Short mmCIF file of C-alpha atoms (C1' of nucleotides) in Angstrom, two decimals:
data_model
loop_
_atom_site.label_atom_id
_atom_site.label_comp_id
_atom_site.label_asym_id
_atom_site.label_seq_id
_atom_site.Cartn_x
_atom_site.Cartn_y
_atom_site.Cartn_z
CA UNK A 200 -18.41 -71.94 56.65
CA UNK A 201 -17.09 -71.88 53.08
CA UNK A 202 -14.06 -73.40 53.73
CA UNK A 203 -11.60 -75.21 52.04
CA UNK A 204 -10.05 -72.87 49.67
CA UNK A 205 -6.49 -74.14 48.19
CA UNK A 206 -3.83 -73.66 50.68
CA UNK A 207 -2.42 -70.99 48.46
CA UNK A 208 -6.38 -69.05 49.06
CA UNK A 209 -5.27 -69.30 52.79
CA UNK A 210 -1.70 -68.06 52.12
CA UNK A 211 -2.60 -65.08 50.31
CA UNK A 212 -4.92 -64.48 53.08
CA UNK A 213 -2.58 -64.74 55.59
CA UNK A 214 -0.49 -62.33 54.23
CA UNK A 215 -2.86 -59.61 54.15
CA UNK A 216 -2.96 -60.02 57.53
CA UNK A 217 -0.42 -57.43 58.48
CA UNK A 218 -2.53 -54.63 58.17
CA UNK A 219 -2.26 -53.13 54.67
CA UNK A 220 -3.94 -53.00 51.52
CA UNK A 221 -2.09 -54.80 48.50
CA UNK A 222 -2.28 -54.96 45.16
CA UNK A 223 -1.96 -58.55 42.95
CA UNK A 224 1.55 -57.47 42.07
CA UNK A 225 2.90 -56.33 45.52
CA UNK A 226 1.27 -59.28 47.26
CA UNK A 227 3.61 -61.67 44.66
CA UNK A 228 6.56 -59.65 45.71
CA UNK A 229 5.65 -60.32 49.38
CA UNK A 230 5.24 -63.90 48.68
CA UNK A 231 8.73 -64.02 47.14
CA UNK A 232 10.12 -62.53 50.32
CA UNK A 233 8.64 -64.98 52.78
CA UNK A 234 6.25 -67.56 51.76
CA UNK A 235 8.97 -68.87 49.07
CA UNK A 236 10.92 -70.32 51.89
CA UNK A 237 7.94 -72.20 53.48
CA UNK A 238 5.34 -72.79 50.28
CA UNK A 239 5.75 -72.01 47.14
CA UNK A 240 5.67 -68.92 45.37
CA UNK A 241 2.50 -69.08 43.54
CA UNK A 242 2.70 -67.51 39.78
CA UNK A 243 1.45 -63.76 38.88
CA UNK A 244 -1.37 -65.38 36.94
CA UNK A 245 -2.01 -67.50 40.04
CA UNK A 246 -1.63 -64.60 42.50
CA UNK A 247 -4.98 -63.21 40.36
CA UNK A 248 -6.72 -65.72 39.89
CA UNK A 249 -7.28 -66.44 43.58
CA UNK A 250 -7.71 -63.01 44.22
CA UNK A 251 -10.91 -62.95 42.60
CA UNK A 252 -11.92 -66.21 44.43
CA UNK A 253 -11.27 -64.70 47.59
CA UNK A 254 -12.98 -61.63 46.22
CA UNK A 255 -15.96 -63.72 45.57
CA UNK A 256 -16.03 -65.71 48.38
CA UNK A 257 -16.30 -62.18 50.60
CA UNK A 258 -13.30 -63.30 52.14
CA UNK A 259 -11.50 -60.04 50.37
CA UNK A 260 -12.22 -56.81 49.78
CA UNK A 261 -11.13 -55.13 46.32
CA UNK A 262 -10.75 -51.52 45.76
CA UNK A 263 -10.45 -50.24 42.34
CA UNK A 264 -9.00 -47.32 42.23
CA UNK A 265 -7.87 -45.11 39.09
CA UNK A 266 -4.26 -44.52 39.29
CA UNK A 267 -3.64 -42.05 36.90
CA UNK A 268 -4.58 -43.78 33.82
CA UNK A 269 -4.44 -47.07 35.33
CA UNK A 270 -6.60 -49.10 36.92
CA UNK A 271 -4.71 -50.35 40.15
CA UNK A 272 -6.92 -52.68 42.69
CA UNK A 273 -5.64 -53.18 46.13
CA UNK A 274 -7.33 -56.00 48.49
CA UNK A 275 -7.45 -55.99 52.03
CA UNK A 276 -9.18 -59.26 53.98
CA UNK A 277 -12.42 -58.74 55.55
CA UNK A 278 -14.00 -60.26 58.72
CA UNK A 279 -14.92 -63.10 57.13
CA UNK A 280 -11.79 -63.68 55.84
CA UNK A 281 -10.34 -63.38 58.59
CA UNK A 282 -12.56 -66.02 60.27
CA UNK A 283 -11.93 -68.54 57.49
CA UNK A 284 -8.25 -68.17 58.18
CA UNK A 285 -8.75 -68.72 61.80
CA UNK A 286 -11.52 -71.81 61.16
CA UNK A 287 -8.72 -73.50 58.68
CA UNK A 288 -5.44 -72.65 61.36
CA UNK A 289 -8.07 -74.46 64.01
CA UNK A 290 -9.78 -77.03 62.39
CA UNK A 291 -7.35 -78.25 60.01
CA UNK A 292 -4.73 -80.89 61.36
CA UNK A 293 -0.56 -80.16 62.32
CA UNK A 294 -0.26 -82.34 58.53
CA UNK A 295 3.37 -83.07 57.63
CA UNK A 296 5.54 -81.18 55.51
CA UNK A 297 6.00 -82.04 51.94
CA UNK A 298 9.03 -82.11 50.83
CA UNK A 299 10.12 -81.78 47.11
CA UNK A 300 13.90 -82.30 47.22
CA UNK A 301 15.52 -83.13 43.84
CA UNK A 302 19.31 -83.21 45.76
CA UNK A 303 18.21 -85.87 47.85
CA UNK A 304 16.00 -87.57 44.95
CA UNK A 305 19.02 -87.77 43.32
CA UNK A 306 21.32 -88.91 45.79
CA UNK A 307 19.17 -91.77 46.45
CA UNK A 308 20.25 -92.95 43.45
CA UNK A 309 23.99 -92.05 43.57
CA UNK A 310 24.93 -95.63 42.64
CA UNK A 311 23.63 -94.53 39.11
CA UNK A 312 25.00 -91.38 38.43
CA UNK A 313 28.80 -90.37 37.93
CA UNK A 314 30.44 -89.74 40.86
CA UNK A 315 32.21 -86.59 40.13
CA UNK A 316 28.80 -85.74 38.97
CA UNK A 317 27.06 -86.16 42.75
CA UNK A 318 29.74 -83.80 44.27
CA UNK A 319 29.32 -81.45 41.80
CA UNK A 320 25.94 -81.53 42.48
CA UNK A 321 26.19 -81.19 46.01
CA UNK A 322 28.72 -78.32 45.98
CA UNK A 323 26.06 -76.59 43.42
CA UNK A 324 23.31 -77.43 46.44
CA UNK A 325 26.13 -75.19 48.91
CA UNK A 326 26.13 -72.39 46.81
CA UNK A 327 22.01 -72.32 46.37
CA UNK A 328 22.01 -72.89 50.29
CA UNK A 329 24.38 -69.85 50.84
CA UNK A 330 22.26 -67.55 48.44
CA UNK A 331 19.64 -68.62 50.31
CA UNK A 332 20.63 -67.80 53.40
CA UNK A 333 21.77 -64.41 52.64
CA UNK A 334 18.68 -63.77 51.59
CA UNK A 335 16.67 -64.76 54.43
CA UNK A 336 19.63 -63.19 56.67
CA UNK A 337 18.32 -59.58 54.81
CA UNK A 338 14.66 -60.94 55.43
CA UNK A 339 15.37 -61.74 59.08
CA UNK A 340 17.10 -58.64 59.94
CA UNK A 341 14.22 -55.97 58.26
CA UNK A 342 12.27 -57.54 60.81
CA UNK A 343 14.76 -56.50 63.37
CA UNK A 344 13.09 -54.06 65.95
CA UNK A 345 9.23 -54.90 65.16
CA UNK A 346 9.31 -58.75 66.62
CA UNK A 347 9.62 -57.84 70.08
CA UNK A 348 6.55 -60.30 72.40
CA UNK A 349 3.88 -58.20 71.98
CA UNK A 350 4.62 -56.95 68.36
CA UNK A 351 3.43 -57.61 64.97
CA UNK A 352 6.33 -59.44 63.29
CA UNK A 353 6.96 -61.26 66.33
CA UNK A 354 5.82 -64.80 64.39
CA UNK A 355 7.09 -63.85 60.91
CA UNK A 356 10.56 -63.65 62.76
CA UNK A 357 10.24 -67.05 64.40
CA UNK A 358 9.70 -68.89 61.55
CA UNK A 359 12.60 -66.50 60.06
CA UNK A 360 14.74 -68.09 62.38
CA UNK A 361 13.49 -71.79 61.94
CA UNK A 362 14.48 -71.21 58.47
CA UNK A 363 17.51 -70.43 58.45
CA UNK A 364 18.79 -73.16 60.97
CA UNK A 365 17.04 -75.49 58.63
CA UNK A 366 19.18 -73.93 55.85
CA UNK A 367 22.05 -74.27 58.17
CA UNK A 368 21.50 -77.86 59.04
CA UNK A 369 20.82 -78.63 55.11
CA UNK A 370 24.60 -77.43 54.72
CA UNK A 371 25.90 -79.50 57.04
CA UNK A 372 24.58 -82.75 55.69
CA UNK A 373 25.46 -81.47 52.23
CA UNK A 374 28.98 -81.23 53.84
CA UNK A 375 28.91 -84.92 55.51
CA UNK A 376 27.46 -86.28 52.42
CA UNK A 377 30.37 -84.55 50.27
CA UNK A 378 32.78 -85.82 52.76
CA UNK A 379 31.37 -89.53 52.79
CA UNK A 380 31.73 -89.27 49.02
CA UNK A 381 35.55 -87.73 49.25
CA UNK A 382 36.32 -90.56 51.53
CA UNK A 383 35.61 -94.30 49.73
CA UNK A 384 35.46 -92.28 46.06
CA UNK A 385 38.58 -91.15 45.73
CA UNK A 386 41.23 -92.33 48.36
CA UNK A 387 44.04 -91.29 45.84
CA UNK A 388 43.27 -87.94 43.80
CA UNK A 389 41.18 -85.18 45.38
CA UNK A 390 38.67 -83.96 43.24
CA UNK A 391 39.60 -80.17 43.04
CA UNK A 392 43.70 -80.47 42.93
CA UNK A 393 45.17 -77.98 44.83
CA UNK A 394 45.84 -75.21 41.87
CA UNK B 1462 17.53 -87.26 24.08
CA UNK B 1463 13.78 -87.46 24.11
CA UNK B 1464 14.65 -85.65 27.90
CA UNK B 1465 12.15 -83.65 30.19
CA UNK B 1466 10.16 -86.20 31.72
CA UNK B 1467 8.26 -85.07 34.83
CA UNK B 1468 10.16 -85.52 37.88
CA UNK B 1469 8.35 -88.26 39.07
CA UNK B 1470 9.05 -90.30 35.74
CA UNK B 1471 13.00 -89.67 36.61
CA UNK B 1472 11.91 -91.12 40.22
CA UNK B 1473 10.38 -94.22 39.10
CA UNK B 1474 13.60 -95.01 36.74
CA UNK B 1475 15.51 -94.60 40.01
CA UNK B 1476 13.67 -96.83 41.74
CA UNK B 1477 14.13 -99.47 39.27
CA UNK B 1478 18.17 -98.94 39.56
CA UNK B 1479 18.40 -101.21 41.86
CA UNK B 1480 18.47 -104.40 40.20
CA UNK B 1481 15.30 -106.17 40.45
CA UNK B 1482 11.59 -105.91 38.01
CA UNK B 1483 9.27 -104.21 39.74
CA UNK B 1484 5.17 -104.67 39.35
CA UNK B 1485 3.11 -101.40 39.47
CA UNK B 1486 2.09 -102.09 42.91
CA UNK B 1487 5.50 -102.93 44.39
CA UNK B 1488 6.79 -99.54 42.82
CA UNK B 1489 4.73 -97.73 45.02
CA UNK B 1490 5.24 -99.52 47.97
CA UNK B 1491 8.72 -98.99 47.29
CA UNK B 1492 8.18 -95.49 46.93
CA UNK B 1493 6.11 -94.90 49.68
CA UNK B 1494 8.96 -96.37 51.80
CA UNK B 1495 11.71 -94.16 50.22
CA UNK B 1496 10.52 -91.22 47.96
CA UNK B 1497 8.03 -90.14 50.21
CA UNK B 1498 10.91 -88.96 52.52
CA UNK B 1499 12.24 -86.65 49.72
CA UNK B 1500 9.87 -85.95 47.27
CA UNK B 1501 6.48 -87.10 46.91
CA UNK B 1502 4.97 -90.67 47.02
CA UNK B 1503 2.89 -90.52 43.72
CA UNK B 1504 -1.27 -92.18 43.96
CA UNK B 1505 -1.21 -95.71 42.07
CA UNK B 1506 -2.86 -94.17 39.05
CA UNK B 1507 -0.50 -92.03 38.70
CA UNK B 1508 2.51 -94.84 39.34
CA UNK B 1509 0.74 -96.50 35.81
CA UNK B 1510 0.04 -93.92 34.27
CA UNK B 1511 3.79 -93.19 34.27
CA UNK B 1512 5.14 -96.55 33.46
CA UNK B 1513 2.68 -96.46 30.51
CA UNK B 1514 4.79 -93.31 29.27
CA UNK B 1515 8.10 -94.82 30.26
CA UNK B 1516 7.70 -97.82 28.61
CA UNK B 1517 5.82 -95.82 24.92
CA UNK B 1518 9.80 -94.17 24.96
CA UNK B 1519 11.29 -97.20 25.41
CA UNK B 1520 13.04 -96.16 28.76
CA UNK B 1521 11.35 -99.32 30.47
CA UNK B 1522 10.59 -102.38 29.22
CA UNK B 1523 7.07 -103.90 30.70
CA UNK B 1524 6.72 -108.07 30.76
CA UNK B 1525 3.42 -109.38 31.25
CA UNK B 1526 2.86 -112.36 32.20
CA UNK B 1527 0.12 -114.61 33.12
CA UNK B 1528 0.30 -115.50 36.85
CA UNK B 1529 -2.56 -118.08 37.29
CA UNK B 1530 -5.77 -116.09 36.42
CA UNK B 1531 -4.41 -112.55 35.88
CA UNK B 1532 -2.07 -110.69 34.16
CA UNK B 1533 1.20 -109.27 36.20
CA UNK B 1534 2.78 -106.77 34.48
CA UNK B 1535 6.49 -106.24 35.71
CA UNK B 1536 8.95 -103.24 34.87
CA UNK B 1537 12.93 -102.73 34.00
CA UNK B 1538 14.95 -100.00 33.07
CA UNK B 1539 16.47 -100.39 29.24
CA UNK B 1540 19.70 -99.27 28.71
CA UNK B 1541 17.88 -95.95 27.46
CA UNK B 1542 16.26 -95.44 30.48
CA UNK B 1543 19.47 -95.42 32.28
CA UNK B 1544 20.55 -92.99 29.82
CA UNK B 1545 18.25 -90.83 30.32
CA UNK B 1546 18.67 -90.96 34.20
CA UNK B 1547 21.85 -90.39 33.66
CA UNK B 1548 21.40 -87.24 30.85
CA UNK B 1549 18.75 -85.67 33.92
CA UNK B 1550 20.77 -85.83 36.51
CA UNK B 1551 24.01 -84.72 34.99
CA UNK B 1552 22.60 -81.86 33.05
CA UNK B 1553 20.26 -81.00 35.53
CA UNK B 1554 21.05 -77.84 37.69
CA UNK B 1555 21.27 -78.48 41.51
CA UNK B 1556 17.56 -77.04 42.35
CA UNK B 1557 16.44 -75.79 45.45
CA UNK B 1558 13.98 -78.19 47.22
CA UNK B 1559 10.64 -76.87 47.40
CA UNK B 1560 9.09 -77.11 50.65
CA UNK B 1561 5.37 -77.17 51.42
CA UNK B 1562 5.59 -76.66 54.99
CA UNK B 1563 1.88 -76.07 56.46
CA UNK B 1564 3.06 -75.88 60.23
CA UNK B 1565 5.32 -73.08 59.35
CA UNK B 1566 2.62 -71.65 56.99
CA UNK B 1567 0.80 -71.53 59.91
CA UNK B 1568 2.91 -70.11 62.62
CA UNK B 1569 3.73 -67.33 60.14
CA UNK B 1570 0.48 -65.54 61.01
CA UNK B 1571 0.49 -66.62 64.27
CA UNK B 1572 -0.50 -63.80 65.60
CA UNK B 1573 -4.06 -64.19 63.80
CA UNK B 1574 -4.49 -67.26 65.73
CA UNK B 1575 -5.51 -68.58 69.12
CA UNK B 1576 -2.27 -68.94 71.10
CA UNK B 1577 -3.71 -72.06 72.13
CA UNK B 1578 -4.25 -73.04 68.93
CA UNK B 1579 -0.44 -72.15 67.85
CA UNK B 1580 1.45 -74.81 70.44
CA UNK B 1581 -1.72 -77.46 69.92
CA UNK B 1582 -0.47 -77.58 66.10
CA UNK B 1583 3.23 -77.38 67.22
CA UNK B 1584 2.79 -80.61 69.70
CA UNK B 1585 1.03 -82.27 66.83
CA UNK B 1586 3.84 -81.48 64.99
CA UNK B 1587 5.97 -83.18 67.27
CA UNK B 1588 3.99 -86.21 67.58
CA UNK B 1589 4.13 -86.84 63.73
CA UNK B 1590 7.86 -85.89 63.61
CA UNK B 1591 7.78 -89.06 66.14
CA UNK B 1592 6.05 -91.41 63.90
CA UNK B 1593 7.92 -90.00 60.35
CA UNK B 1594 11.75 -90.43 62.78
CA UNK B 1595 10.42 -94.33 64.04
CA UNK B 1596 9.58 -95.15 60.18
CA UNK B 1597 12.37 -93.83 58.70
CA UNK B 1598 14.84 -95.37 61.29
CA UNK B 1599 12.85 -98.33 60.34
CA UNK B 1600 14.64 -98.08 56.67
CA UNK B 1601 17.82 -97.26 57.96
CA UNK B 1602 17.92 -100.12 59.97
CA UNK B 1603 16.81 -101.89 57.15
CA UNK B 1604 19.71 -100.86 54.85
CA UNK B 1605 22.26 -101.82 57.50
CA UNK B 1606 24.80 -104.50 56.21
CA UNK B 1607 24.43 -103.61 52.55
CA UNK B 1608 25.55 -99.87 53.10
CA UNK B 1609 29.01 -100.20 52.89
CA UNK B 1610 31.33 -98.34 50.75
CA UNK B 1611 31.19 -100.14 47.49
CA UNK B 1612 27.79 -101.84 47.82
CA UNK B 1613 23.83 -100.88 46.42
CA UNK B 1614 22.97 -99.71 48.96
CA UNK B 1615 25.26 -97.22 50.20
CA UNK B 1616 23.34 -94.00 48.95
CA UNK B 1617 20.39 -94.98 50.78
CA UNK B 1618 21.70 -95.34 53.35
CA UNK B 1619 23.38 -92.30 53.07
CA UNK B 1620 19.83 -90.58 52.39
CA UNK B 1621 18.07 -91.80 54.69
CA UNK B 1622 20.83 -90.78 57.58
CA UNK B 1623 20.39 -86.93 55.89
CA UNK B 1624 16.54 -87.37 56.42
CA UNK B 1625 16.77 -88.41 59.89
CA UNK B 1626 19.11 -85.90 60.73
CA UNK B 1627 16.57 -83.64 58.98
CA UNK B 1628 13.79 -84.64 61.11
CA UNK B 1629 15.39 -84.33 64.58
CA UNK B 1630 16.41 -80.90 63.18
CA UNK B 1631 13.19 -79.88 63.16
CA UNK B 1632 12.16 -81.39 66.13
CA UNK B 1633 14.58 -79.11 67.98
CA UNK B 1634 13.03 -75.96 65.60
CA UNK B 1635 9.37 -76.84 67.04
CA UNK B 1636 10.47 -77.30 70.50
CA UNK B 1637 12.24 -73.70 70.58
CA UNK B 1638 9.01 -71.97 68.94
CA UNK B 1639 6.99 -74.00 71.32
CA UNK B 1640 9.07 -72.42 74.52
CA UNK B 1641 9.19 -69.11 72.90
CA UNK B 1642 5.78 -68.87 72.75
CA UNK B 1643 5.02 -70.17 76.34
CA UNK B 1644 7.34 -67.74 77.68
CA UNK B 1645 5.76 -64.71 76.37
CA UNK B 1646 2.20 -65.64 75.89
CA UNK B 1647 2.02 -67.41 79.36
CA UNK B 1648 3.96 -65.61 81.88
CA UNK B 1649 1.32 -67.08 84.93
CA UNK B 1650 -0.54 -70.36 84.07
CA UNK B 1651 1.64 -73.14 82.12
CA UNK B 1652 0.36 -74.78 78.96
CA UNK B 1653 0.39 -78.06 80.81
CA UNK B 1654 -0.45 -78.00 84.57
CA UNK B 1655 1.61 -80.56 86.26
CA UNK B 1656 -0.69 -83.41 86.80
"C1'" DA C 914 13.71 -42.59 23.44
"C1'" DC C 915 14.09 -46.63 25.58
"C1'" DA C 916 14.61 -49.94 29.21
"C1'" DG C 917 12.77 -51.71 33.13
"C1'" DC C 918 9.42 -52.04 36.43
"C1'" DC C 919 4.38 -51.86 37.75
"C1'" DA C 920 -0.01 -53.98 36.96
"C1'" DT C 921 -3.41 -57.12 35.15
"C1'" DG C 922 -5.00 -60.47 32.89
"C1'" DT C 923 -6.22 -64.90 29.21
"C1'" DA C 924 -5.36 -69.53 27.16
"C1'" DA C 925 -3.45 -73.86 26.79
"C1'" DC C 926 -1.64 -77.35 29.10
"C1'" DT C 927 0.36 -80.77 32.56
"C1'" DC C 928 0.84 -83.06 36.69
"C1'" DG C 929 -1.24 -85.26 40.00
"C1'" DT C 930 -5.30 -86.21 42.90
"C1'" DT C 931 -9.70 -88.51 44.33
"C1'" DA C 932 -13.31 -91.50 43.34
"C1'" DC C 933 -14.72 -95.35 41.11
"C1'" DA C 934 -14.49 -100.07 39.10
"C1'" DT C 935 -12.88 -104.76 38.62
"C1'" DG C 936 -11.20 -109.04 39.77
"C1'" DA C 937 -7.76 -112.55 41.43
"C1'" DT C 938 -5.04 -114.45 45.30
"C1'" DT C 939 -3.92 -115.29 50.13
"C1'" DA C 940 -4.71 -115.77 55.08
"C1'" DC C 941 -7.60 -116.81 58.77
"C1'" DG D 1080 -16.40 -117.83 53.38
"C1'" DT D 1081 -14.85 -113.55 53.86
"C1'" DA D 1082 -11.59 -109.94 54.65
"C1'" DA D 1083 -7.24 -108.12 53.40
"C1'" DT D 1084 -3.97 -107.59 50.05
"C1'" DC D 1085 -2.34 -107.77 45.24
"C1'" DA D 1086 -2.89 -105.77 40.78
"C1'" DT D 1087 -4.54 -102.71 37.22
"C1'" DG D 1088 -6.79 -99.46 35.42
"C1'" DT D 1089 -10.51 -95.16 33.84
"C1'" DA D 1090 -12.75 -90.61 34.46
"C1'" DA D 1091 -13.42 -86.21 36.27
"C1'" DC D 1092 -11.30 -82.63 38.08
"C1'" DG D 1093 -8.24 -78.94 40.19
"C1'" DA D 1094 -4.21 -76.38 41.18
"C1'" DG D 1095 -0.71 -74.25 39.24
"C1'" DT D 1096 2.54 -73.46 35.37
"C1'" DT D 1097 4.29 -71.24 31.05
"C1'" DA D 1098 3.55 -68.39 27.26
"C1'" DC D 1099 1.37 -64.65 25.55
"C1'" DA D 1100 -0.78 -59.98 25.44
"C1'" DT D 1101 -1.48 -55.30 26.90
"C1'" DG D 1102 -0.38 -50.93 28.52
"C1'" DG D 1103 0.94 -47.25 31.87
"C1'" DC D 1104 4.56 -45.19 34.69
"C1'" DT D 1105 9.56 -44.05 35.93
"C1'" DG D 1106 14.36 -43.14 35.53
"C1'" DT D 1107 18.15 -41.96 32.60
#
DNA sequence: ACAGCCATGTAACTCGTTACATGATTAC
DNA sequence: GTAATCATGTAACGAGTTACATGGCTGT
């Protein structure tokens, strides 16, 4: 009944969901891998922070163990947890995706800006796009083999797969913006002469 | 030079690049029309709160003026406030978007959920993907005429065509999870029953 | 020996939100 | 006359960031 925690509270909870026991630091490394491409990558100091929360709340469970001599805590989600997750999936609304896109913010106003400056800026956004997608390629295909109907990282690889046709789609309006430019900008001199 | 503004300061001085003063209250009406495509339609106190700081660095220049009973404060951009648009978005690296996708959130633990539960949020989905595609086609329609290559309005128009594109693009991503997951997880009874 | 990663935190701060408050103007 | 819209703010608060601090462990 606790509910609403800060998305990022669910999040974290979500991702202790596939059946290990993580520490503060491993579980930021996980969110790096995946979550970055959907949410945000929450800070280390973040990470902690709503690790005790959850901790409080019952909705994790911390174990403290001494590592040598280190103190290294690993949390795994408990049932309630796990029925907080499943009360916010259910009870919360589909809510639309926010969108934080500083390309496009900057398109908008194109009429403002330089106009070698806006390509350049959207051949910048093509390289991003293609590190992006290389990465999410590697994350896609290490879940290769386990995503199979019935199987674990069946949904991690779905939205794998949404991601990187958005990624794909984002290049191609980079292109047709780039191109739209290229075409009324400059009808004389390209803007990357030929060597 | 004063530089590093939060985003959303740079995003009001773009809004007021397009030739006309601008009230408070207009600015985020204009923004909820545009910016809330792309980036985030800031709460009215925040909308003043801004302008306040905009115009203390002289990078807008407020005009109050009586208007019968009350005082209506309207905004421009100074020539340093174009300059400083200008400084952001040149020396500005291209930046990833950051996307706070809650549906895809969502289906990443999917398999913590009710199956049930998974395509109700993904038809939601689609539903508000309906509304967000008939309001922004609303824009784009309203942008025809003064979209052509050398006028205002051009980049707009060119945004808005990315963000529709955008939208149907994920319309087709939703619609593949949704019949991936009703193949597998329903093999007998459909989701729907025929009438 | 030293760099780099693992691991955990605290403190200060900023952006942005919600809730609240006020009042004038316009439309029906 | 009364509801909706225009117009402008203040106050409290929360999530999340950066910068800083600490120290053990690991590979070379």
């Amino acid at each position: 009944m606790s509910q609403d925690l800060p998305v990022t509270g669910y999040a974290i909870l979500g991702l202790l969901t596939f059946g290990d026991e993580l520490t503060g630091y491993e579980l930021k490394q996980r969110a790096d891998m995946t979550l970055r491409f959907y949410w945000v990558s929450p800070a280390m100091s973040q990470v902690y922070t709503e690790l005790r929360r959850l901790t409080g709340l019952g909705l994790v469970r911390a174990d403290a163990r001494a590592d040598g001599g280190r103190e290294v805590t690993t949390y795994a989600i408990t049932e309630a947890g796990q029925d907080a997750l499943r009360g916010w999936t259910d009870a919360t609304p589909a809510g639309f995706p926010v969108l934080k896109h500083t390309v496009l913010l900057r398109l908008l106003v194109g009429h403002a800006m330089a106009p070698e400056q806006t390509s350049r800026m959207l051949r910048d956004y093509l390289d991003e796009l293609d590190a992006a997608l290389a990465d999410l390629h590697e994350v896609r295909d290490s879940l290769r083999g386990a995503d199979r109907p019935g199987e674990a990282f069946r949904f991690p690889s779905l939205v794998a797969e949404w991601g990187l046709d958005y990624f794909a789609a984002e290049q191609r309006h980079t292109r047709r913006a780039l191109a739209s430019l290229a075409e009324h900008e400059a009808p004389g001199e390209p803007d990357t002469p030929p060597a």
